[in-house]
Amino acid sequence: MRTTFITSAADVGQFPQVDGAEFAFLGRSNVGKSTLLNALVNAKVARTSRTPGRTQLVNFFDVHTGRGDFTLADLPGYGYARAPKDVQRQWAPLIEAYLRNRQPLVAALLLLDVRRDLSDDDRSLFEWLSRDVAPRGVRIELVGTKADKLSKSRQKPAMVSLARALGVTADAVHLTSATHRAGLDGLLAHLQGLAHSAPASEC
Ligand SMILES: Nc1nc2c(ncn2[C@@H]2O[C@H](COP(=O)(O)OP(=O)(O)O)[C@@H](O)[C@H]2O)c(=O)[nH]1
Ligand SMILES: [Mg+2]
């Protein structure tokens, strides 16, 4: 597997043209989007734990595998309390435009920290995705992150309560730990399966 950085986009006009399927990493700041992306492709391509700056960027990566190619998009996080107000206001239009219109997008991965309760932002994003984005054929994949921070016996109950808060069953949530490399092979195989079954599209 080989992963290369394509570009950073600050607005819709800068989204790259790609062939094949694209998957987007969504979730609040610090939930582990960039870390999970890096762990999945086994490379340090996405920058992690940087304080969100003034510019919110979508970072695109090309992944080449023996089973075909796909694109990953690392989206800016939300809910960073100390972000300047203009940055907080910028988040919604860019991400909304991306999720509503991006043609190669096959699935939006909504990342949720298994140790934390759902935030209002998590819930309203999930509801909006279900209502306005899923109908155009984009799947919503729920991914629990940082499983290693909970003992084994507390992982399942945490998943169940997250799932219940969203009105889905716990088996709809992919449980992962980037640090312990848990749940990554299954998630990658799942994405590759979706990439294969997606109709070929150009941006
Ligand atoms: N223990 C643990 N820490 C993680 C995991 N994934 C991410 N982190 C940490 O969470 C922080 C935020 O991660 P990052 O990927 O930058 O989050 P992002 O803002 O959603 O892109 C960093 O300090 C990471 O090292 C994980 O699976 N386990
Ligand atoms: Mg990040």
Coordinates of C-alpha atoms and ligand atoms in Angstrom, one line a residue:
M1 CA 0.0 0.0 0.0
R2 CA 1.3 3.4 -0.9
T3 CA -0.3 6.7 0.1
T4 CA 0.5 10.1 -1.3
F5 CA -0.8 13.6 -0.4
I6 CA -2.8 15.2 -3.2
T7 CA -3.7 18.7 -2.0
S8 CA -5.2 20.9 0.8
A9 CA -8.4 22.7 -0.2
A10 CA -9.7 25.8 1.5
D11 CA -12.7 26.0 -0.7
V12 CA -14.8 24.0 -3.1
G13 CA -12.9 25.2 -6.1
Q14 CA -9.7 23.6 -4.8
F15 CA -11.2 20.1 -4.4
P16 CA -9.1 17.8 -6.6
Q17 CA -10.4 15.7 -9.5
V18 CA -10.0 12.0 -8.6
D19 CA -10.8 8.7 -10.1
G20 CA -12.7 6.1 -8.1
A21 CA -14.1 6.1 -4.5
E22 CA -13.4 8.7 -1.8
F23 CA -13.9 8.3 1.9
A24 CA -14.1 11.2 4.3
F25 CA -13.1 11.4 8.0
L26 CA -15.5 13.5 10.0
G27 CA -15.7 14.3 13.7
R28 CA -14.9 16.8 16.4
S29 CA -11.4 18.2 16.9
N30 CA -9.2 15.7 18.6
V31 CA -11.4 12.7 18.1
G32 CA -8.5 11.0 16.2
K33 CA -9.3 11.6 12.5
S34 CA -5.8 12.2 11.3
T35 CA -4.3 9.5 13.5
L36 CA -6.8 6.9 12.3
L37 CA -6.2 7.9 8.7
N38 CA -2.5 7.4 9.2
A39 CA -2.9 4.1 11.0
L40 CA -5.2 2.7 8.3
V41 CA -2.7 3.4 5.5
N42 CA 0.3 2.7 7.8
A43 CA 2.0 5.9 6.9
K44 CA 2.4 9.4 8.5
V45 CA 0.7 11.5 5.9
A46 CA -1.9 13.4 7.8
R47 CA -0.8 15.9 10.5
T48 CA -2.0 15.1 13.9
S49 CA -2.8 17.0 17.1
R50 CA -2.2 20.5 15.7
T51 CA -4.2 23.3 17.3
P52 CA -6.8 24.2 14.7
G53 CA -5.6 27.4 13.0
R54 CA -7.4 30.2 11.2
T55 CA -7.6 28.3 7.9
Q56 CA -9.7 25.2 7.8
L57 CA -8.5 22.8 5.1
V58 CA -9.7 19.5 3.6
N59 CA -6.6 17.3 3.0
F60 CA -6.8 14.7 0.3
F61 CA -4.7 11.6 0.0
D62 CA -4.4 9.0 -2.8
V63 CA -4.2 5.4 -1.6
H64 CA -2.8 2.8 -3.9
T65 CA -3.4 -0.8 -2.9
G66 CA -3.1 -4.2 -4.5
R67 CA -6.9 -4.2 -4.5
G68 CA -7.4 -0.9 -6.3
D69 CA -7.0 2.8 -5.5
F70 CA -9.2 5.2 -3.5
T71 CA -9.0 8.6 -2.0
L72 CA -9.2 9.7 1.7
A73 CA -10.3 13.2 2.8
D74 CA -9.3 14.4 6.2
L75 CA -11.9 17.1 7.0
P76 CA -11.5 19.8 9.6
G77 CA -12.9 19.0 13.0
Y78 CA -15.7 20.9 14.8
G79 CA -16.4 21.8 18.3
Y80 CA -13.0 23.2 19.2
A81 CA -14.1 25.6 21.9
R82 CA -11.0 27.9 21.6
A83 CA -11.2 28.3 17.8
P84 CA -11.8 31.8 16.7
K85 CA -15.4 32.5 15.9
D86 CA -14.7 33.1 12.2
V87 CA -13.1 29.6 12.1
Q88 CA -16.1 28.1 13.8
R89 CA -18.4 29.8 11.3
Q90 CA -16.2 28.7 8.3
W91 CA -16.6 25.0 9.2
A92 CA -20.2 24.4 8.2
P93 CA -20.3 25.9 4.7
L94 CA -17.1 24.2 3.5
I95 CA -18.0 20.8 4.9
E96 CA -21.7 21.1 3.9
A97 CA -20.7 21.8 0.3
Y98 CA -18.2 18.9 0.4
L99 CA -20.8 16.4 1.8
R100 CA -23.7 17.6 -0.4
N101 CA -21.8 17.7 -3.7
R102 CA -18.6 15.7 -3.7
Q103 CA -19.2 13.2 -6.5
P104 CA -16.6 10.5 -5.7
L105 CA -17.7 10.4 -2.0
V106 CA -18.8 6.8 -1.2
A107 CA -18.9 7.0 2.6
A108 CA -18.5 9.5 5.4
L109 CA -16.8 8.1 8.4
L110 CA -18.2 9.8 11.5
L111 CA -15.7 9.3 14.3
L112 CA -16.8 9.2 17.9
D113 CA -14.6 8.9 20.9
V114 CA -15.7 5.8 22.8
R115 CA -14.9 7.4 26.1
R116 CA -17.1 10.5 25.6
D117 CA -20.8 11.1 25.4
L118 CA -22.1 12.3 22.1
S119 CA -21.9 16.1 21.7
D120 CA -24.8 18.1 20.4
D121 CA -22.6 18.7 17.3
D122 CA -22.1 15.0 16.8
R123 CA -25.8 14.3 17.0
S124 CA -26.9 17.1 14.7
L125 CA -24.2 16.2 12.2
F126 CA -25.4 12.5 12.2
E127 CA -29.0 13.6 11.8
W128 CA -28.2 16.0 9.0
L129 CA -26.1 13.3 7.2
S130 CA -28.9 10.8 7.5
R131 CA -31.5 13.2 6.2
D132 CA -29.6 15.2 3.6
V133 CA -26.5 13.3 2.5
A134 CA -27.4 9.5 2.8
P135 CA -30.3 9.9 0.3
R136 CA -27.8 10.7 -2.5
G137 CA -26.1 7.4 -2.0
V138 CA -23.4 8.3 0.5
R139 CA -23.0 5.8 3.3
I140 CA -22.5 6.9 6.9
E141 CA -20.0 4.7 8.7
L142 CA -19.8 5.1 12.5
V143 CA -16.3 4.6 13.9
G144 CA -15.5 4.5 17.6
T145 CA -12.0 5.7 18.3
K146 CA -9.4 5.4 21.2
A147 CA -10.8 2.0 22.3
D148 CA -7.4 1.4 24.1
K149 CA -8.4 4.1 26.6
L150 CA -11.1 1.9 28.0
S151 CA -10.6 -1.5 29.6
K152 CA -11.9 -4.4 27.5
S153 CA -14.9 -4.9 29.8
R154 CA -15.9 -1.2 29.3
Q155 CA -15.6 -1.1 25.6
K156 CA -18.8 -2.9 24.7
P157 CA -21.1 -1.0 27.1
A158 CA -19.5 2.3 25.8
M159 CA -20.3 1.2 22.2
V160 CA -23.8 0.3 23.1
S161 CA -24.5 3.6 24.7
L162 CA -23.1 5.6 21.8
A163 CA -25.1 3.5 19.4
R164 CA -28.2 3.9 21.5
A165 CA -27.8 7.7 21.6
L166 CA -27.8 7.6 17.7
G167 CA -30.6 5.2 17.4
V168 CA -28.5 2.5 15.8
T169 CA -27.4 -1.0 16.9
A170 CA -23.9 -1.4 18.4
D171 CA -22.8 -3.6 15.5
A172 CA -23.2 -0.6 13.2
V173 CA -20.2 1.0 14.9
H174 CA -16.6 0.0 13.9
L175 CA -14.5 0.0 17.1
T176 CA -10.9 1.0 16.6
S177 CA -7.7 1.9 18.4
A178 CA -5.1 3.5 16.2
T179 CA -2.6 3.2 19.1
H180 CA -3.1 -0.5 19.5
R181 CA -3.8 -1.0 15.8
A182 CA -7.1 -2.6 16.7
G183 CA -10.1 -2.8 14.3
L184 CA -8.0 -1.4 11.4
D185 CA -7.8 -4.4 9.2
G186 CA -11.6 -4.9 9.3
L187 CA -12.3 -1.2 8.6
L188 CA -9.8 -1.1 5.7
A189 CA -11.3 -4.3 4.2
H190 CA -14.8 -2.8 4.6
L191 CA -13.7 0.4 2.8
Q192 CA -12.1 -1.6 0.0
G193 CA -15.3 -3.6 -0.4
L194 CA -17.3 -0.3 -0.7
A195 CA -14.7 1.1 -3.1
H196 CA -15.1 -2.0 -5.3
S197 CA -18.8 -1.9 -5.4
A198 CA -19.0 1.9 -6.1
P199 CA -19.8 2.9 -9.6
A200 CA -16.8 4.5 -11.3
S201 CA -17.1 8.2 -11.0
E202 CA -15.1 11.3 -11.8
C203 CA -15.3 14.4 -9.9
Ligands
LIG1 N1 -4.8 6.5 23.1 C1 -5.1 6.9 21.8 N2 -4.9 8.2 21.5 C2 -5.3 8.5 20.2 C3 -5.9 7.6 19.3 N3 -6.1 8.2 18.2 C4 -5.7 9.5 18.3 N4 -5.2 9.7 19.6 C5 -4.7 10.9 20.1 O1 -5.7 11.9 20.1 C6 -5.1 13.2 19.8 C7 -5.9 13.8 18.6 O2 -5.6 13.0 17.5 P1 -5.8 13.6 16.0 O3 -5.6 12.5 15.1 O4 -4.9 14.8 15.8 O5 -7.3 14.1 16.0 P2 -8.1 15.0 14.9 O6 -8.2 16.4 15.4 O7 -9.5 14.4 14.9 O8 -7.4 14.8 13.6 C8 -3.6 13.0 19.5 O9 -2.9 13.3 20.7 C9 -3.6 11.5 19.2 O10 -2.3 10.9 19.6 C10 -6.1 6.2 19.8 O11 -6.5 5.3 19.0 N5 -5.7 5.9 21.0
MG2 MG -6.6 16.2 12.3

